[in-house]
mmCIF file of C-alpha atoms in Angstrom:
data_model
loop_
_atom_site.group_PDB
_atom_site.id
_atom_site.type_symbol
_atom_site.label_atom_id
_atom_site.label_comp_id
_atom_site.label_asym_id
_atom_site.label_seq_id
_atom_site.Cartn_x
_atom_site.Cartn_y
_atom_site.Cartn_z
ATOM 1 C CA SER A 1 -12.005 10.040 -55.465
ATOM 2 C CA THR A 2 -14.908 8.070 -55.204
ATOM 3 C CA VAL A 3 -13.744 4.800 -53.531
ATOM 4 C CA VAL A 4 -11.678 7.287 -50.968
ATOM 5 C CA THR A 5 -14.738 9.453 -50.414
ATOM 6 C CA ASP A 6 -16.918 5.797 -50.099
ATOM 7 C CA THR A 7 -14.443 4.219 -47.792
ATOM 8 C CA VAL A 8 -13.973 6.807 -45.104
ATOM 9 C CA ALA A 9 -18.218 7.394 -44.855
ATOM 10 C CA SER A 10 -18.378 3.945 -44.236
ATOM 11 C CA LEU A 11 -15.523 3.198 -42.327
ATOM 12 C CA LYS A 12 -17.144 5.937 -40.004
ATOM 13 C CA ARG A 13 -20.054 4.693 -39.862
ATOM 14 C CA VAL A 14 -18.553 1.268 -38.638
ATOM 15 C CA VAL A 15 -16.123 2.746 -36.266
ATOM 16 C CA ILE A 16 -19.073 4.324 -34.692
ATOM 17 C CA GLY A 17 -21.617 1.601 -34.314
ATOM 18 C CA LEU A 18 -19.495 -0.980 -33.550
ATOM 19 C CA GLY A 19 -17.483 1.024 -31.088
ATOM 20 C CA CYS A 20 -21.238 1.485 -29.014
ATOM 21 C CA ALA A 21 -21.764 -1.320 -29.456
ATOM 22 C CA ALA A 22 -18.423 -2.598 -27.828
ATOM 23 C CA VAL A 23 -18.186 -0.932 -25.241
ATOM 24 C CA PHE A 24 -22.054 -1.617 -24.171
ATOM 25 C CA GLY A 25 -21.025 -5.366 -24.703
ATOM 26 C CA LEU A 26 -17.800 -5.151 -22.096
ATOM 27 C CA VAL A 27 -20.701 -3.333 -19.351
ATOM 28 C CA PHE A 28 -23.230 -5.051 -19.538
ATOM 29 C CA GLY A 29 -21.391 -8.700 -19.782
ATOM 30 C CA VAL A 30 -19.109 -8.427 -17.360
ATOM 31 C CA ASN A 31 -22.252 -7.336 -15.090
ATOM 32 C CA MET A 32 -24.347 -9.632 -16.356
ATOM 33 C CA ALA A 33 -21.602 -12.068 -15.362
ATOM 34 C CA LEU A 34 -20.812 -11.032 -12.166
ATOM 35 C CA PHE A 35 -24.276 -9.976 -10.668
ATOM 36 C CA PRO A 36 -26.568 -12.867 -10.538
ATOM 37 C CA GLY A 37 -29.518 -10.739 -10.425
ATOM 38 C CA LEU A 38 -29.006 -9.388 -13.609
ATOM 39 C CA GLN A 39 -27.797 -12.769 -15.057
ATOM 40 C CA ALA A 40 -31.552 -14.497 -13.676
ATOM 41 C CA LEU A 41 -33.373 -11.380 -15.144
ATOM 42 C CA PHE A 42 -31.500 -11.323 -18.582
ATOM 43 C CA THR A 43 -30.181 -14.395 -20.013
ATOM 44 C CA SER A 44 -32.907 -15.076 -21.568
ATOM 45 C CA PHE A 45 -33.170 -11.735 -22.967
ATOM 46 C CA LEU A 46 -29.851 -11.749 -24.210
ATOM 47 C CA THR A 47 -30.495 -15.004 -26.182
ATOM 48 C CA PHE A 48 -34.486 -13.752 -27.686
ATOM 49 C CA ILE A 49 -32.702 -10.492 -28.683
ATOM 50 C CA SER A 50 -28.644 -12.630 -30.120
ATOM 51 C CA ILE A 51 -30.875 -14.507 -32.678
ATOM 52 C CA ILE A 52 -32.921 -12.131 -33.948
ATOM 53 C CA PRO A 53 -31.444 -11.173 -38.128
ATOM 54 C CA SER A 54 -30.583 -8.085 -37.681
ATOM 55 C CA LEU A 55 -31.350 -6.810 -41.034
ATOM 56 C CA LEU A 56 -35.115 -7.985 -40.490
ATOM 57 C CA LEU A 57 -34.971 -4.572 -38.053
ATOM 58 C CA LEU A 58 -33.514 -2.797 -41.301
ATOM 59 C CA PRO A 59 -36.846 -1.220 -42.695
ATOM 60 C CA VAL A 60 -38.260 -0.559 -39.549
ATOM 61 C CA LEU A 61 -35.167 1.433 -38.383
ATOM 62 C CA LEU A 62 -35.442 3.305 -41.470
ATOM 63 C CA ILE A 63 -38.979 4.561 -41.172
ATOM 64 C CA ILE A 64 -38.432 5.294 -37.964
ATOM 65 C CA PHE A 65 -34.794 7.334 -37.663
ATOM 66 C CA GLY A 66 -35.131 7.514 -41.628
ATOM 67 C CA VAL A 67 -32.544 6.806 -44.039
ATOM 68 C CA ASP A 68 -29.333 9.434 -42.606
ATOM 69 C CA GLU A 69 -26.630 8.265 -40.233
ATOM 70 C CA PRO A 70 -28.610 7.654 -37.005
ATOM 71 C CA SER A 71 -30.704 4.142 -39.129
ATOM 72 C CA LYS A 72 -26.784 2.761 -39.575
ATOM 73 C CA VAL A 73 -25.932 3.213 -36.662
ATOM 74 C CA ILE A 74 -28.173 1.576 -34.700
ATOM 75 C CA ILE A 75 -28.437 -1.576 -36.832
ATOM 76 C CA ILE A 76 -24.859 -2.114 -36.700
ATOM 77 C CA PHE A 77 -24.832 -1.659 -32.778
ATOM 78 C CA ILE A 78 -28.176 -3.816 -32.890
ATOM 79 C CA GLY A 79 -26.893 -6.359 -34.500
ATOM 80 C CA THR A 80 -23.018 -6.779 -33.258
ATOM 81 C CA SER A 81 -23.403 -5.393 -29.482
ATOM 82 C CA PHE A 82 -25.536 -8.237 -27.653
ATOM 83 C CA LEU A 83 -23.365 -10.852 -29.660
ATOM 84 C CA ILE A 84 -20.386 -9.036 -27.580
ATOM 85 C CA GLY A 85 -21.740 -9.004 -24.708
ATOM 86 C CA ARG A 86 -23.304 -12.359 -24.617
ATOM 87 C CA ASP A 87 -18.932 -13.681 -25.564
ATOM 88 C CA ILE A 88 -17.689 -11.129 -23.055
ATOM 89 C CA ASP A 89 -20.654 -12.761 -19.919
ATOM 90 C CA LEU A 90 -19.539 -16.254 -21.362
ATOM 91 C CA SER A 91 -16.336 -15.529 -20.972
ATOM 92 C CA VAL A 92 -16.008 -13.878 -17.974
ATOM 93 C CA GLN A 93 -17.626 -17.410 -15.518
ATOM 94 C CA GLU A 94 -15.222 -19.223 -18.346
ATOM 95 C CA MET A 95 -11.805 -17.570 -17.589
ATOM 96 C CA ILE A 96 -12.512 -15.545 -13.656
ATOM 97 C CA PRO A 97 -12.803 -18.670 -11.038
ATOM 98 C CA ARG A 98 -15.478 -17.589 -8.600
ATOM 99 C CA GLU A 99 -12.756 -17.994 -5.697
ATOM 100 C CA GLN A 100 -10.665 -15.172 -6.784
ATOM 101 C CA ILE A 101 -13.420 -12.855 -6.795
ATOM 102 C CA VAL A 102 -14.825 -13.807 -3.530
ATOM 103 C CA LYS A 103 -11.305 -14.140 -2.349
ATOM 104 C CA THR A 104 -10.165 -10.729 -3.479
ATOM 105 C CA LEU A 105 -13.630 -8.595 -1.980
ATOM 106 C CA THR A 106 -12.794 -10.872 1.709
ATOM 107 C CA LEU A 107 -9.255 -8.873 1.256
ATOM 108 C CA GLY A 108 -11.659 -5.459 1.021
ATOM 109 C CA ALA A 109 -11.963 -5.203 -2.255
ATOM 110 C CA SER A 110 -15.365 -2.441 -3.425
ATOM 111 C CA THR A 111 -17.415 -4.020 -6.151
ATOM 112 C CA LEU A 112 -15.457 -1.372 -8.754
ATOM 113 C CA GLN A 113 -12.468 -2.632 -7.561
ATOM 114 C CA VAL A 114 -13.254 -5.896 -8.503
ATOM 115 C CA VAL A 115 -14.612 -4.708 -12.067
ATOM 116 C CA TYR A 116 -11.847 -2.771 -12.747
ATOM 117 C CA LEU A 117 -8.557 -4.102 -11.352
ATOM 118 C CA THR A 118 -9.548 -7.714 -11.408
ATOM 119 C CA VAL A 119 -11.666 -8.399 -13.320
ATOM 120 C CA LEU A 120 -11.243 -6.154 -16.953
ATOM 121 C CA PRO A 121 -7.211 -6.293 -16.916
ATOM 122 C CA GLN A 122 -8.080 -10.275 -17.478
ATOM 123 C CA ILE A 123 -10.810 -9.981 -20.299
ATOM 124 C CA LEU A 124 -9.524 -7.679 -22.457
ATOM 125 C CA PRO A 125 -7.785 -9.364 -24.510
ATOM 126 C CA ARG A 126 -11.146 -11.199 -24.927
ATOM 127 C CA TRP A 127 -13.016 -8.435 -25.408
ATOM 128 C CA ILE A 128 -11.255 -7.075 -28.229
ATOM 129 C CA ASP A 129 -11.346 -10.561 -30.157
ATOM 130 C CA SER A 130 -14.967 -10.152 -29.334
ATOM 131 C CA THR A 131 -14.523 -7.163 -31.392
ATOM 132 C CA ARG A 132 -12.501 -8.156 -33.934
ATOM 133 C CA LEU A 133 -15.188 -10.925 -35.506
ATOM 134 C CA ALA A 134 -17.639 -8.559 -34.949
ATOM 135 C CA PHE A 135 -15.925 -6.261 -37.669
ATOM 136 C CA GLY A 136 -17.081 -8.272 -40.687
ATOM 137 C CA PRO A 137 -21.240 -8.543 -39.254
ATOM 138 C CA ALA A 138 -20.838 -4.528 -38.818
ATOM 139 C CA LEU A 139 -19.359 -4.083 -42.408
ATOM 140 C CA LEU A 140 -22.580 -7.034 -43.342
ATOM 141 C CA PHE A 141 -24.973 -4.555 -41.829
ATOM 142 C CA LEU A 142 -23.897 -1.579 -43.164
ATOM 143 C CA ILE A 143 -23.504 -2.575 -46.114
ATOM 144 C CA ALA A 144 -27.017 -3.514 -46.707
ATOM 145 C CA ALA A 145 -28.208 -0.190 -45.419
ATOM 146 C CA GLU A 146 -25.608 1.642 -47.556
ATOM 147 C CA MET A 147 -27.625 -0.108 -50.172
ATOM 148 C CA ILE A 148 -30.994 0.143 -49.135
ATOM 149 C CA ALA A 149 -30.402 4.091 -48.270
ATOM 150 C CA SER A 150 -27.872 6.609 -48.859
ATOM 151 C CA SER A 151 -25.987 8.880 -51.101
ATOM 152 C CA GLU A 152 -22.601 7.390 -50.326
ATOM 153 C CA GLY A 153 -20.515 4.362 -48.975
ATOM 154 C CA LEU A 154 -19.256 1.361 -50.460
ATOM 155 C CA GLY A 155 -22.552 -0.462 -50.170
ATOM 156 C CA TYR A 156 -24.017 2.461 -51.746
ATOM 157 C CA ARG A 157 -21.478 2.301 -54.878
ATOM 158 C CA THR A 158 -21.743 -1.323 -55.430
ATOM 159 C CA SER A 159 -26.076 -0.779 -55.306
ATOM 160 C CA VAL A 160 -25.132 1.418 -58.339
ATOM 161 C CA MET A 161 -22.884 -0.496 -59.629
ATOM 162 C CA ALA A 162 -24.954 -3.310 -59.539
ATOM 163 C CA ARG A 163 -27.682 -1.645 -61.174
ATOM 164 C CA TYR A 164 -26.102 -0.855 -64.630
ATOM 165 C CA LEU A 165 -24.897 -4.343 -64.022
ATOM 166 C CA SER A 166 -21.268 -3.336 -64.104
ATOM 167 C CA MET A 167 -19.348 -6.288 -62.684
ATOM 168 C CA ASP A 168 -16.331 -3.787 -63.861
ATOM 169 C CA GLY A 169 -16.472 -1.871 -61.438
ATOM 170 C CA ILE A 170 -18.055 -4.332 -59.083
ATOM 171 C CA ILE A 171 -15.353 -6.980 -58.038
ATOM 172 C CA PRO A 172 -13.027 -4.212 -57.176
ATOM 173 C CA TYR A 173 -15.706 -3.119 -54.462
ATOM 174 C CA VAL A 174 -15.240 -6.795 -53.628
ATOM 175 C CA LEU A 175 -12.047 -7.151 -53.392
ATOM 176 C CA TRP A 176 -11.268 -3.473 -51.485
ATOM 177 C CA VAL A 177 -14.037 -5.070 -48.714
ATOM 178 C CA THR A 178 -12.256 -8.354 -48.320
ATOM 179 C CA LEU A 179 -9.137 -6.215 -48.029
ATOM 180 C CA ILE A 180 -10.462 -3.969 -45.444
ATOM 181 C CA VAL A 181 -11.659 -6.445 -43.507
ATOM 182 C CA LEU A 182 -8.304 -8.359 -43.780
ATOM 183 C CA ILE A 183 -6.729 -5.892 -42.955
ATOM 184 C CA PHE A 184 -8.482 -4.840 -39.950
ATOM 185 C CA ASP A 185 -8.313 -8.917 -38.754
ATOM 186 C CA GLN A 186 -5.057 -8.769 -39.340
ATOM 187 C CA SER A 187 -4.107 -5.978 -37.537
ATOM 188 C CA VAL A 188 -6.036 -6.794 -34.203
ATOM 189 C CA ARG A 189 -4.357 -10.329 -34.268
ATOM 190 C CA ARG A 190 -0.808 -9.182 -34.286
ATOM 191 C CA LEU A 191 -1.755 -6.012 -31.666
ATOM 192 C CA ILE A 192 -3.132 -8.872 -29.292
ATOM 193 C CA ARG A 193 -0.249 -11.026 -29.753
ATOM 194 C CA TRP A 194 1.583 -8.237 -28.685
ATOM 195 C CA ARG A 195 0.375 -6.869 -26.619
ATOM 196 C CA PHE A 196 -1.809 -9.923 -24.123
ATOM 197 C CA PRO A 197 0.680 -13.160 -25.015
ATOM 198 C CA TRP A 198 -0.631 -14.800 -22.239
ATOM 199 C CA TYR A 199 -3.851 -14.267 -23.277
ATOM 200 C CA VAL A 200 -2.926 -15.897 -26.315
ATOM 201 C CA ALA A 201 -1.245 -18.933 -24.923
ATOM 202 C CA THR A 202 -4.122 -20.074 -23.499
ATOM 203 C CA ILE A 203 -6.308 -20.650 -26.584
ATOM 204 C CA ALA A 204 -3.996 -22.144 -28.519
#
């Protein structure tokens, strides 16, 4: 059906864009937090980029990359990657004592071992939580892009119905998008509670 086709098309774009943003945000944020040189070099840049309204970049992306898939994925990436990275940077600084890292290095661990064996396991639930919080904005960026230039997707279908003032079609789509966000949010919350109970206890 049309709803299934639009949903699959939109979710595919969100998964690719948000997935790339989450991986980039994790790597960027962890390295920012652990290496003072990178912190000094990129803090101002990260703050500046994260406050730019990403939707204003959409016309530029459409001109550069055209109306096909890349522009839609890239707007999601730009809109969420630096927010995730900034959150991971702050979380590493707050959750992991500097003394723990120093002791790990003193015991002979390499830099990679510190990152992947000491820092990453502790920051992983926060990363998943940050990605959960970014899902809503990612879907918003995508719907805006689909309304402007697309031939399928939840945003495209809503814009088509809006042209004909079809409220009986728009409302179900709005409710369906809301349900998708709710299902994703609750599923990730349950995953975090099940897999990382210690993290839930620290933020309770």
